[in-house]
Tab-separated table of C-alpha atoms in Angstrom:
chain	number	residue	atom	x	y	z
A	141	MET	CA	0.552	-0.152	-0.086
A	142	TYR	CA	1.410	3.358	-0.739
A	143	CYS	CA	0.596	7.086	1.469
A	144	VAL	CA	-1.478	9.540	-0.624
A	145	LEU	CA	-2.471	12.066	2.369
A	146	ARG	CA	-0.940	14.974	1.134
A	147	THR	CA	-1.392	18.353	3.016
A	148	ARG	CA	0.263	22.050	1.699
A	149	SER	CA	0.778	23.208	5.599
A	150	SER	CA	4.284	21.654	6.672
A	151	GLN	CA	3.137	21.857	10.116
A	152	CYS	CA	0.676	18.737	9.937
A	153	PHE	CA	3.422	16.279	8.377
A	154	LEU	CA	4.540	14.228	11.517
A	155	THR	CA	0.422	14.028	11.915
A	156	ILE	CA	0.098	13.092	8.782
A	157	GLN	CA	3.306	10.660	7.683
A	158	SER	CA	1.663	8.791	11.516
A	159	MET	CA	-1.770	8.432	10.057
A	160	CYS	CA	0.227	6.786	6.663
A	161	ILE	CA	2.015	4.067	8.759
A	162	VAL	CA	-1.383	3.144	10.063
A	163	LEU	CA	-3.038	3.007	6.860
A	164	LEU	CA	0.528	0.864	5.734
A	165	LEU	CA	0.248	-1.503	8.744
A	166	LEU	CA	-3.465	-1.849	8.284
A	167	SER	CA	-2.649	-2.807	4.736
A	168	THR	CA	-1.275	-5.708	6.137
A	169	SER	CA	-3.298	-8.090	6.522
A	170	GLY	CA	-4.668	-7.867	2.899
A	171	LYS	CA	-8.004	-6.070	3.791
A	172	VAL	CA	-8.926	-2.579	2.975
A	173	SER	CA	-11.761	-0.472	4.294
A	174	ALA	CA	-14.302	-1.676	2.285
A	175	GLY	CA	-14.326	-4.633	3.889
A	176	LEU	CA	-12.968	-7.095	0.826
A	177	ASN	CA	-10.262	-9.779	1.468
A	178	TYR	CA	-7.332	-9.345	-0.833
A	179	GLY	CA	-5.684	-13.074	0.709
A	180	GLU	CA	-9.266	-14.538	0.248
A	181	ALA	CA	-9.690	-13.852	-3.709
A	182	LEU	CA	-6.437	-14.978	-4.178
A	183	THR	CA	-6.653	-18.364	-2.729
A	184	LYS	CA	-10.490	-19.104	-4.509
A	185	SER	CA	-9.248	-17.814	-7.781
A	186	LEU	CA	-6.311	-20.738	-7.686
A	187	LEU	CA	-8.490	-23.435	-7.187
A	188	TYR	CA	-10.939	-22.259	-9.984
A	189	PHE	CA	-8.008	-23.431	-12.198
A	190	GLU	CA	-8.475	-27.238	-10.215
A	191	ALA	CA	-12.149	-27.000	-11.339
A	192	GLN	CA	-11.669	-26.096	-15.140
A	193	ARG	CA	-8.395	-28.770	-14.915
A	194	SER	CA	-9.096	-32.016	-17.782
A	195	GLY	CA	-8.048	-35.458	-17.591
A	196	LYS	CA	-7.403	-37.977	-14.709
A	197	LEU	CA	-7.376	-35.680	-11.384
A	198	PRO	CA	-4.502	-36.176	-9.033
A	199	SER	CA	-4.882	-37.483	-5.331
A	200	ASP	CA	-4.946	-34.021	-3.532
A	201	GLN	CA	-7.644	-32.452	-5.849
A	202	ARG	CA	-9.485	-29.739	-3.645
A	203	VAL	CA	-12.832	-29.448	-6.095
A	204	GLN	CA	-14.492	-31.995	-4.620
A	205	TRP	CA	-17.429	-32.347	-7.250
A	206	ARG	CA	-15.382	-32.819	-10.156
A	207	GLY	CA	-14.445	-36.255	-11.433
A	208	ASP	CA	-11.604	-37.140	-14.307
A	209	SER	CA	-12.487	-36.471	-17.696
A	210	ALA	CA	-11.432	-36.912	-21.325
A	211	PRO	CA	-8.324	-39.788	-20.774
A	212	GLY	CA	-8.468	-40.363	-24.309
A	213	ASP	CA	-7.926	-36.829	-25.712
A	214	GLY	CA	-5.051	-37.154	-28.283
A	215	SER	CA	-6.346	-41.129	-28.853
A	216	ASP	CA	-7.560	-39.859	-32.605
A	217	VAL	CA	-3.306	-38.702	-33.830
A	218	HIS	CA	-2.224	-41.846	-30.924
A	219	ILE	CA	-0.346	-39.106	-29.061
A	220	ASP	CA	-1.590	-38.437	-24.893
A	221	LEU	CA	-3.650	-34.923	-25.533
A	222	SER	CA	-4.952	-35.964	-21.844
A	223	GLY	CA	-4.631	-33.164	-19.200
A	224	GLY	CA	-4.476	-29.195	-19.648
A	225	TYR	CA	-7.646	-27.081	-19.107
A	226	TYR	CA	-11.256	-26.437	-20.080
A	227	ASP	CA	-11.630	-23.229	-21.804
A	228	ALA	CA	-14.882	-21.221	-20.425
A	229	GLY	CA	-17.948	-22.947	-20.123
A	230	ASP	CA	-17.471	-25.416	-22.318
A	231	ASN	CA	-16.142	-28.233	-22.972
A	232	MET	CA	-13.424	-27.314	-25.813
A	233	LYS	CA	-9.291	-27.692	-25.299
A	234	PHE	CA	-8.841	-24.361	-27.208
A	235	GLY	CA	-4.625	-23.626	-27.775
A	236	PHE	CA	-4.378	-20.299	-27.876
A	237	PRO	CA	-6.188	-18.821	-24.962
A	238	LEU	CA	-4.864	-21.494	-22.648
A	239	ALA	CA	-1.511	-20.672	-24.000
A	240	PHE	CA	-2.553	-17.411	-23.000
A	241	THR	CA	-3.618	-17.984	-19.568
A	242	THR	CA	-0.562	-20.275	-18.953
A	243	THR	CA	1.283	-17.062	-19.446
A	244	MET	CA	-0.123	-15.062	-17.996
A	245	LEU	CA	-0.162	-17.046	-14.307
A	246	ALA	CA	3.470	-17.631	-15.222
A	247	TRP	CA	4.121	-14.001	-14.697
A	248	GLY	CA	1.800	-13.238	-12.163
A	249	SER	CA	4.054	-15.205	-9.950
A	250	VAL	CA	6.971	-14.820	-11.120
A	251	GLU	CA	6.203	-10.954	-10.822
A	252	MET	CA	4.496	-11.255	-7.218
A	253	ALA	CA	7.191	-14.699	-5.524
A	254	SER	CA	7.470	-13.280	-2.600
A	255	GLN	CA	3.371	-12.328	-1.930
A	256	PHE	CA	2.332	-15.349	-2.765
A	257	GLN	CA	4.678	-17.072	-0.326
A	258	ALA	CA	3.925	-14.931	2.162
A	259	HIS	CA	0.020	-16.043	1.398
A	260	ASN	CA	0.873	-20.041	1.870
A	261	GLU	CA	-0.212	-19.837	-2.209
A	262	HIS	CA	3.143	-20.522	-4.355
A	263	GLN	CA	2.875	-23.907	-4.621
A	264	ASN	CA	-0.278	-23.836	-5.088
A	265	VAL	CA	-0.140	-21.566	-8.210
A	266	LEU	CA	3.072	-23.375	-9.091
A	267	MET	CA	0.576	-26.060	-8.980
A	268	ALA	CA	-2.090	-24.408	-12.002
A	269	LEU	CA	0.997	-23.323	-13.908
A	270	LYS	CA	2.106	-26.671	-14.105
A	271	TRP	CA	-1.052	-28.352	-15.058
A	272	ALA	CA	-1.411	-26.050	-18.070
A	273	THR	CA	2.596	-26.952	-19.165
A	274	ASP	CA	2.264	-30.259	-18.540
A	275	TYR	CA	-0.424	-31.002	-21.493
A	276	LEU	CA	1.187	-28.032	-23.533
A	277	ILE	CA	5.225	-30.297	-23.410
A	278	LYS	CA	2.379	-33.843	-24.114
A	279	ALA	CA	0.991	-31.009	-27.083
A	280	HIS	CA	4.218	-30.680	-28.654
A	281	PRO	CA	5.355	-33.514	-30.096
A	282	GLU	CA	7.640	-32.280	-32.737
A	283	PRO	CA	9.760	-29.000	-33.505
A	284	ASN	CA	7.338	-28.294	-35.848
A	285	VAL	CA	3.956	-29.662	-35.064
A	286	LEU	CA	1.871	-28.282	-31.756
A	287	TYR	CA	-2.277	-29.172	-31.673
A	288	GLY	CA	-3.867	-26.167	-30.975
A	289	GLN	CA	-7.246	-27.810	-29.754
A	290	VAL	CA	-9.197	-30.178	-28.513
A	291	GLY	CA	-12.472	-31.451	-29.642
A	292	ASP	CA	-15.130	-29.766	-32.262
A	293	GLY	CA	-16.082	-26.627	-30.893
A	294	LYS	CA	-19.190	-26.659	-33.074
A	295	LEU	CA	-20.474	-30.276	-31.707
A	296	ASP	CA	-19.218	-29.065	-28.544
A	297	HIS	CA	-21.780	-25.815	-27.618
A	298	ALA	CA	-24.273	-28.013	-29.341
A	299	CYS	CA	-24.085	-30.077	-25.873
A	300	TRP	CA	-24.546	-29.404	-21.937
A	301	MET	CA	-23.309	-32.055	-20.554
A	302	ARG	CA	-20.462	-32.719	-17.675
A	303	PRO	CA	-17.097	-33.003	-18.763
A	304	GLU	CA	-17.343	-36.328	-17.036
A	305	ASP	CA	-19.900	-37.866	-18.862
A	306	MET	CA	-17.771	-37.341	-22.426
A	307	ASN	CA	-16.658	-40.543	-23.469
A	308	THR	CA	-16.061	-42.275	-27.198
A	309	SER	CA	-19.748	-41.568	-28.214
A	310	HIS	CA	-18.803	-37.868	-28.641
A	311	PRO	CA	-15.645	-37.383	-30.540
A	312	ARG	CA	-12.566	-35.185	-29.530
A	313	PRO	CA	-10.478	-34.567	-33.072
A	314	SER	CA	-7.315	-33.016	-32.365
A	315	TYR	CA	-6.085	-30.442	-34.783
A	316	ARG	CA	-2.974	-28.975	-35.204
A	317	ILE	CA	-0.422	-27.052	-36.888
A	318	ASP	CA	2.266	-28.028	-38.525
A	319	ALA	CA	5.398	-26.621	-41.496
A	320	GLN	CA	2.848	-27.515	-44.619
A	321	HIS	CA	-0.099	-26.033	-42.187
A	322	PRO	CA	1.601	-23.093	-39.831
A	323	GLY	CA	-0.280	-20.688	-37.359
A	324	ALA	CA	2.891	-18.545	-35.751
A	325	ASP	CA	0.272	-17.131	-33.220
A	326	LEU	CA	-0.514	-20.301	-31.971
A	327	ALA	CA	3.473	-21.317	-32.088
A	328	ALA	CA	4.733	-17.906	-30.354
A	329	GLU	CA	1.699	-17.871	-27.656
A	330	THR	CA	2.837	-21.078	-26.583
A	331	ALA	CA	6.699	-20.469	-26.698
A	332	ALA	CA	5.699	-17.420	-24.345
A	333	ALA	CA	4.004	-19.114	-22.281
A	334	MET	CA	6.981	-21.954	-22.040
A	335	ALA	CA	9.554	-19.554	-21.588
A	336	ALA	CA	7.233	-17.653	-18.497
A	337	ALA	CA	6.760	-21.024	-16.656
A	338	SER	CA	10.546	-21.789	-17.241
A	339	LEU	CA	11.147	-18.330	-14.660
A	340	ALA	CA	8.660	-19.873	-12.414
A	341	PHE	CA	10.342	-23.175	-12.159
A	342	ALA	CA	13.524	-22.554	-12.369
A	343	PRO	CA	14.525	-21.583	-8.381
A	344	SER	CA	12.658	-25.016	-7.428
A	345	ASP	CA	13.195	-27.677	-10.510
A	346	ALA	CA	15.869	-26.524	-13.410
A	347	ALA	CA	15.239	-29.721	-15.372
A	348	TYR	CA	11.920	-28.338	-15.722
A	349	ALA	CA	12.542	-25.525	-16.467
A	350	ASN	CA	15.298	-26.253	-19.000
A	351	THR	CA	12.721	-28.427	-20.568
A	352	LEU	CA	9.976	-25.679	-21.121
A	353	ILE	CA	13.165	-22.985	-22.246
A	354	SER	CA	13.938	-26.258	-25.069
A	355	HIS	CA	10.207	-26.360	-26.371
A	356	ALA	CA	9.814	-22.699	-26.147
A	357	LYS	CA	12.974	-22.151	-28.826
A	358	ASP	CA	11.540	-24.598	-31.313
A	359	LEU	CA	8.161	-22.893	-31.143
A	360	PHE	CA	9.980	-19.128	-31.375
A	361	GLU	CA	11.320	-20.564	-34.504
A	362	PHE	CA	8.443	-22.670	-35.329
A	363	GLY	CA	6.231	-19.281	-35.867
A	364	LYS	CA	9.190	-17.290	-36.429
A	365	ASN	CA	9.766	-19.271	-39.884
A	366	HIS	CA	6.387	-19.952	-41.297
A	367	PRO	CA	4.495	-16.885	-40.782
A	368	GLY	CA	0.504	-16.763	-41.056
A	369	VAL	CA	-3.006	-17.156	-38.120
A	370	TYR	CA	-3.469	-20.280	-36.923
A	371	HIS	CA	-7.259	-20.786	-37.582
A	372	ASP	CA	-6.353	-20.685	-41.142
A	373	SER	CA	-4.946	-23.688	-40.728
A	374	ILE	CA	-7.426	-25.254	-37.254
A	375	THR	CA	-10.610	-23.374	-39.152
A	376	ASN	CA	-12.882	-25.063	-36.275
A	377	ALA	CA	-11.293	-22.191	-33.848
A	378	ALA	CA	-11.947	-19.167	-36.167
A	379	GLY	CA	-15.688	-19.104	-35.111
A	380	PHE	CA	-14.349	-19.122	-31.135
A	381	TYR	CA	-10.980	-18.071	-31.109
A	382	SER	CA	-9.812	-16.310	-34.425
A	383	SER	CA	-6.952	-14.446	-34.110
A	384	SER	CA	-5.864	-11.030	-35.623
A	385	GLY	CA	-2.658	-11.626	-36.871
A	386	HIS	CA	1.175	-13.029	-35.151
A	387	GLU	CA	3.038	-9.794	-35.065
A	388	ASP	CA	2.326	-9.166	-31.611
A	389	GLU	CA	3.276	-12.993	-29.916
A	390	LEU	CA	6.185	-13.253	-31.922
A	391	LEU	CA	7.679	-10.095	-30.155
A	392	TRP	CA	5.589	-11.179	-26.899
A	393	ALA	CA	7.511	-14.527	-27.588
A	394	ALA	CA	10.943	-13.092	-27.778
A	395	ALA	CA	10.719	-10.830	-24.992
A	396	TRP	CA	10.302	-13.561	-22.537
A	397	LEU	CA	12.894	-15.753	-24.446
A	398	HIS	CA	15.537	-12.789	-23.721
A	399	ARG	CA	13.780	-12.197	-19.433
A	400	ALA	CA	14.777	-16.970	-19.464
A	401	THR	CA	18.175	-16.402	-21.370
A	402	GLY	CA	19.268	-13.246	-21.551
A	403	ASP	CA	20.749	-14.234	-25.364
A	404	GLN	CA	21.147	-11.288	-26.924
A	405	MET	CA	19.193	-13.024	-30.756
A	406	TYR	CA	15.830	-12.088	-28.686
A	407	LEU	CA	16.753	-8.850	-27.603
A	408	ASP	CA	17.926	-8.567	-31.593
A	409	TYR	CA	14.266	-9.344	-32.325
A	410	LEU	CA	12.655	-6.433	-30.297
A	411	THR	CA	14.623	-3.629	-31.534
A	412	GLN	CA	14.960	-5.013	-35.434
A	413	ALA	CA	11.012	-5.483	-35.601
A	414	SER	CA	8.965	-2.874	-37.330
A	415	ASN	CA	5.823	-3.175	-35.916
A	416	SER	CA	6.120	-1.931	-31.782
A	417	GLY	CA	2.185	-2.157	-32.014
A	418	GLY	CA	1.645	1.616	-31.789
A	419	VAL	CA	-0.331	2.285	-28.753
A	420	ARG	CA	-2.874	-0.284	-28.127
A	421	SER	CA	-6.494	0.115	-26.950
A	422	ALA	CA	-6.501	-3.399	-24.972
A	423	PHE	CA	-4.540	-5.919	-23.929
A	424	SER	CA	-6.115	-9.484	-24.839
A	425	TRP	CA	-5.523	-13.063	-25.589
A	426	ASP	CA	-5.795	-11.753	-29.106
A	427	ASP	CA	-3.490	-8.490	-28.594
A	428	LYS	CA	-0.255	-9.494	-26.869
A	429	PHE	CA	1.212	-5.642	-27.710
A	430	VAL	CA	0.961	-4.075	-25.140
A	431	GLY	CA	2.970	-7.371	-22.533
A	432	ALA	CA	5.513	-6.738	-25.097
A	433	GLN	CA	5.927	-3.325	-24.470
A	434	VAL	CA	5.621	-3.183	-20.543
A	435	LEU	CA	8.205	-6.136	-20.495
A	436	ALA	CA	10.112	-3.873	-22.433
A	437	ALA	CA	9.972	-1.364	-20.692
A	438	LYS	CA	10.837	-2.655	-17.422
A	439	LEU	CA	15.109	-4.098	-18.768
A	440	VAL	CA	15.196	0.066	-20.251
A	441	PHE	CA	14.172	0.327	-15.960
A	442	GLU	CA	16.566	-1.913	-15.006
A	443	GLY	CA	19.081	-0.199	-16.458
A	444	LYS	CA	19.534	-3.300	-19.090
A	445	VAL	CA	19.153	-1.644	-22.483
A	446	LYS	CA	19.229	3.048	-22.759
A	447	ASN	CA	16.307	4.352	-23.071
A	448	GLU	CA	16.520	5.120	-26.892
A	449	GLY	CA	14.802	3.326	-30.803
A	450	LYS	CA	13.127	0.752	-30.648
A	451	MET	CA	12.725	0.615	-26.563
A	452	ALA	CA	12.245	4.059	-25.865
A	453	GLU	CA	9.185	3.058	-28.625
A	454	TYR	CA	8.184	0.153	-26.449
A	455	LYS	CA	8.402	2.292	-23.311
A	456	SER	CA	6.406	5.112	-24.528
A	457	MET	CA	3.684	3.043	-25.702
A	458	ALA	CA	2.571	1.287	-22.464
A	459	GLU	CA	3.313	4.628	-20.791
A	460	HIS	CA	0.229	5.204	-22.822
A	461	PHE	CA	-1.391	2.376	-22.516
A	462	ILE	CA	-1.077	2.914	-18.719
A	463	CYS	CA	-1.992	6.446	-18.939
A	464	ASN	CA	-5.512	5.614	-21.136
A	465	CYS	CA	-6.137	3.762	-18.278
A	466	ALA	CA	-5.725	5.828	-15.495
A	467	GLN	CA	-7.892	8.880	-17.259
A	468	LYS	CA	-4.696	10.831	-18.307
A	469	GLY	CA	-4.020	10.434	-21.441
A	470	TYR	CA	-5.045	11.233	-24.703
A	471	SER	CA	-7.547	8.169	-25.566
A	472	ASN	CA	-9.239	7.175	-22.281
A	473	VAL	CA	-10.143	3.886	-21.498
A	474	LYS	CA	-14.338	4.548	-20.697
A	475	LYS	CA	-15.670	3.402	-17.442
A	476	THR	CA	-18.613	3.312	-15.970
A	477	PRO	CA	-20.938	5.058	-14.373
A	478	GLY	CA	-19.421	2.886	-10.624
A	479	GLY	CA	-15.891	2.998	-11.714
A	480	LEU	CA	-15.053	0.095	-13.841
A	481	LEU	CA	-12.340	0.170	-16.508
A	482	TRP	CA	-14.698	-0.698	-20.062
A	483	PHE	CA	-13.105	-1.886	-22.992
A	484	LEU	CA	-15.497	-4.025	-24.872
A	485	PRO	CA	-19.034	-5.639	-24.523
A	486	TRP	CA	-18.401	-8.715	-24.663
A	487	GLU	CA	-16.157	-10.221	-21.179
A	488	ASN	CA	-15.560	-6.706	-20.068
A	489	LEU	CA	-13.822	-7.951	-17.185
A	490	GLN	CA	-10.785	-9.922	-19.360
A	491	TYR	CA	-9.715	-6.729	-20.272
A	492	THR	CA	-9.997	-5.440	-17.162
A	493	ALA	CA	-7.818	-8.027	-16.303
A	494	THR	CA	-5.147	-7.706	-18.203
A	495	ALA	CA	-5.012	-3.911	-17.709
A	496	SER	CA	-4.915	-4.444	-13.757
A	497	PHE	CA	-2.296	-6.427	-14.435
A	498	VAL	CA	0.199	-4.465	-16.513
A	499	LEU	CA	-1.295	-1.534	-13.500
A	500	SER	CA	0.211	-3.378	-10.897
A	501	SER	CA	3.438	-4.226	-12.482
A	502	TYR	CA	4.154	-1.405	-13.701
A	503	SER	CA	3.844	-0.081	-10.059
A	504	LYS	CA	6.983	-2.240	-9.472
A	505	TYR	CA	9.218	-1.106	-12.035
A	506	LEU	CA	8.509	2.501	-10.923
A	507	GLU	CA	8.941	1.977	-7.730
A	508	ALA	CA	12.170	0.225	-8.268
A	509	ALA	CA	13.532	2.390	-10.394
A	510	GLN	CA	12.109	5.322	-7.799
A	511	ALA	CA	10.442	7.169	-11.625
A	512	SER	CA	6.509	8.139	-12.709
A	513	VAL	CA	5.188	7.879	-15.834
A	514	GLN	CA	4.552	11.601	-17.981
A	515	CYS	CA	1.040	11.870	-19.201
A	516	PRO	CA	-0.321	13.955	-21.303
A	517	ASN	CA	-2.353	15.091	-18.510
A	518	GLY	CA	-0.533	14.331	-16.129
A	519	VAL	CA	1.946	12.387	-13.676
A	520	LEU	CA	1.757	8.776	-12.444
A	521	GLN	CA	3.932	8.034	-9.587
A	522	ALA	CA	3.680	3.680	-8.572
A	523	PHE	CA	1.333	4.059	-5.743
A	524	ASP	CA	-1.534	5.532	-8.378
A	525	LEU	CA	-1.137	2.922	-10.814
A	526	LEU	CA	-1.894	0.514	-7.900
A	527	SER	CA	-4.119	2.350	-6.770
A	528	LEU	CA	-6.620	1.974	-9.625
A	529	ALA	CA	-6.153	-1.330	-9.539
A	530	ARG	CA	-7.484	-2.174	-6.417
A	531	ALA	CA	-9.983	0.218	-7.146
A	532	GLN	CA	-10.560	-1.981	-10.160
A	533	VAL	CA	-10.712	-4.908	-7.811
A	534	ASP	CA	-12.907	-3.657	-4.888
A	535	TYR	CA	-15.118	-2.811	-7.904
A	536	ILE	CA	-15.165	-6.650	-9.383
A	537	LEU	CA	-15.237	-8.156	-5.626
A	538	GLY	CA	-18.803	-5.822	-4.622
A	539	SER	CA	-17.436	-2.203	-4.089
A	540	ASN	CA	-20.045	-1.524	-7.104
A	541	PRO	CA	-23.732	-0.147	-7.778
A	542	LYS	CA	-25.072	-4.058	-7.336
A	543	SER	CA	-23.216	-4.707	-3.496
A	544	MET	CA	-22.649	-7.587	-5.777
A	545	SER	CA	-19.196	-10.005	-5.914
A	546	TYR	CA	-18.442	-10.885	-10.195
A	547	MET	CA	-16.123	-13.117	-8.027
A	548	VAL	CA	-18.664	-16.913	-7.864
A	549	GLY	CA	-17.923	-17.855	-4.373
A	550	PHE	CA	-16.894	-14.845	-2.921
A	551	GLY	CA	-19.041	-12.173	-0.175
A	552	THR	CA	-22.544	-13.361	0.194
A	553	ASN	CA	-24.096	-12.058	-2.991
A	554	TYR	CA	-22.118	-13.591	-6.253
A	555	PRO	CA	-23.371	-15.121	-9.032
A	556	ASN	CA	-25.069	-18.806	-8.479
A	557	ARG	CA	-26.101	-19.433	-11.738
A	558	PRO	CA	-23.041	-19.191	-13.567
A	559	HIS	CA	-22.545	-20.401	-17.663
A	560	HIS	CA	-20.459	-23.286	-16.969
A	561	ARG	CA	-21.577	-26.752	-18.460
A	562	GLY	CA	-19.867	-28.594	-14.921
A	563	SER	CA	-21.178	-26.626	-12.788
A	564	SER	CA	-24.809	-26.646	-13.888
A	565	ILE	CA	-25.614	-29.807	-13.378
A	566	VAL	CA	-25.593	-32.791	-10.502
A	567	SER	CA	-22.208	-33.560	-9.491
A	568	ILE	CA	-20.688	-36.841	-11.314
A	569	LYS	CA	-19.798	-37.686	-7.383
A	570	LYS	CA	-24.197	-37.200	-6.614
A	571	ASP	CA	-25.374	-38.890	-9.143
A	572	SER	CA	-23.073	-41.393	-11.497
A	573	LYS	CA	-25.370	-42.182	-14.202
A	574	LEU	CA	-23.869	-40.878	-17.602
A	575	LYS	CA	-25.460	-38.391	-19.525
A	576	ALA	CA	-25.674	-37.632	-23.141
A	577	CYS	CA	-25.090	-34.371	-24.861
A	578	ASN	CA	-28.452	-32.882	-25.233
A	579	GLU	CA	-29.465	-34.277	-21.478
A	580	GLY	CA	-28.442	-31.591	-19.703
A	581	TRP	CA	-30.317	-28.980	-21.268
A	582	TYR	CA	-33.449	-30.187	-19.503
A	583	PRO	CA	-34.068	-29.463	-16.098
A	584	TRP	CA	-29.897	-27.950	-15.468
A	585	TYR	CA	-29.570	-26.058	-18.488
A	586	ASN	CA	-33.665	-24.357	-17.896
A	587	THR	CA	-34.145	-23.808	-14.993
A	588	HIS	CA	-34.102	-20.427	-12.410
A	589	GLU	CA	-32.028	-22.625	-9.593
A	590	PRO	CA	-28.959	-21.908	-8.704
A	591	ASN	CA	-26.110	-24.292	-10.356
A	592	PRO	CA	-25.517	-27.535	-8.064
A	593	ASN	CA	-21.319	-27.077	-7.570
A	594	VAL	CA	-20.307	-23.844	-6.571
A	595	LEU	CA	-17.875	-22.895	-9.400
A	596	VAL	CA	-14.950	-21.320	-6.292
A	597	GLY	CA	-12.960	-18.216	-7.790
A	598	ALA	CA	-14.387	-18.104	-11.325
A	599	ILE	CA	-15.386	-14.492	-12.270
A	600	VAL	CA	-17.825	-13.463	-15.116
A	601	GLY	CA	-18.191	-11.682	-18.152
A	602	GLY	CA	-19.180	-8.809	-15.623
A	603	PRO	CA	-21.615	-5.852	-16.419
A	604	ASP	CA	-22.129	-3.623	-19.707
A	605	VAL	CA	-20.850	-0.213	-20.427
A	606	ASN	CA	-24.281	0.886	-17.708
A	607	ASP	CA	-23.016	-1.608	-14.373
A	608	VAL	CA	-26.701	-3.488	-15.065
A	609	TYR	CA	-25.537	-7.484	-14.590
A	610	GLN	CA	-27.951	-9.760	-14.742
A	611	ASP	CA	-27.735	-13.552	-12.789
A	612	GLU	CA	-29.042	-15.431	-16.507
A	613	ARG	CA	-27.124	-19.208	-17.473
A	614	SER	CA	-28.129	-18.126	-20.617
A	615	ASP	CA	-26.170	-14.844	-20.669
A	616	TYR	CA	-22.736	-16.347	-21.865
A	617	GLN	CA	-21.804	-12.791	-22.634
A	618	HIS	CA	-21.434	-11.430	-19.292
A	619	ASN	CA	-21.812	-14.290	-17.102
A	620	GLU	CA	-19.780	-17.168	-18.548
A	621	PRO	CA	-16.671	-17.305	-16.528
A	622	ASP	CA	-13.454	-18.305	-18.626
A	623	THR	CA	-9.282	-18.852	-18.004
A	624	VAL	CA	-8.190	-15.796	-19.275
A	625	THR	CA	-9.851	-13.497	-17.367
A	626	VAL	CA	-9.431	-15.285	-13.908
A	627	ALA	CA	-5.268	-15.801	-15.080
A	628	PRO	CA	-3.981	-12.815	-14.999
A	629	PHE	CA	-6.159	-11.437	-11.554
A	630	VAL	CA	-4.774	-14.188	-9.626
A	631	GLY	CA	-1.191	-11.815	-10.012
A	632	VAL	CA	-3.617	-8.605	-9.050
A	633	PHE	CA	-4.804	-9.912	-6.282
A	634	ALA	CA	-1.631	-11.074	-4.688
A	635	ALA	CA	-0.255	-7.895	-5.468
A	636	LEU	CA	-2.492	-6.227	-3.139
A	637	ALA	CA	-2.830	-9.270	-0.083
């Protein structure tokens, strides 16, 4: 916590300083004046990932209403592709958002490592991360082959069924990219995920970290040498997670590989790139330019590169994005009347999550460098950035016009009907009878009753631009949780806890 109390009178200095000290001491409990416990939010956000697990569950699985599922993934191509995470409220494994989820989990675990340790969640975040990276390793069996999807999105979405009920009668095709069917965006994002995760595992498991680095290097070369967007090769993904380009992922991967290895070739890739991205309007599973810009700025703050040329450009672009979030830029991010940063109509909280992460991380960089951000309409200090991130988290956890938490299981007023198949149907542990593809629609989907299984830690899409939200299972635009929203918030919760 940063004290922001100011006074023009020097005689008041000691009194104000004392108040600051009291506030700082109070902040160490992980609670704020609104009564929100960020440590609890951190713990619950990591539980959400256990509810999203695919494959055979481990003996220390904490979310007990889930069971083993999709053990035969990859059998159609004679490769073990079991494991990983289901994407959102469906039973799909989409590699593009999964890789971004992994990168953001890794970034948070590395950037906020001391906070995770202080709250006894470091092992849990590494477990969440490893569930993803173990799968990504299996999905990359050859240097120029990467499996980027398991399941047919159209067929899957036509069903409302528990993941545990999927069997041989429910086809789950495996889709891949290769040299003849490229996808530089998918390959590079997966490289970024592997490189970032290697930093998280290096202190405790150097061998595993080295394995991840090896995969990351191969994937980066694969993507660099075979340009193109992955959904031209995995056409089934186009209706769900189509990509706008591959330049951002290659920059993002190069930035992470440089941070993980220190190899000059990756820094050269950043400094010689023709496109720095410019000022972006959002940071997301599809657009990684802001992430690459922030990592480049970190190198400048640390004195590892000079603040000139392309690196100065990256830093400037990152800070323009931050200024716009803080309402001090040329093109400020819209805010709802209740104060939520509002980017896009579809599952807006995923963008609020990444923006909050950028603010939290950049706050650390500014503090360490004793620097500030010079915006077109004012100056931002480290505490300003963290305060804005805190305000967004407070909104999401209950300090909003509806006085409800958008995290399932947090507080007493939260979404009871998230758009989520496994959560909305009776647990396999209570009713082991196999339920076919269409059996979940009645009575489970088409009921106003709360979901029988509480999807603790999930964060739904959130309210609209006017702070309006209805807890309806059918409203997947606002009421479907997904991993790409929760992953950045894991790091933000740690930063605030």
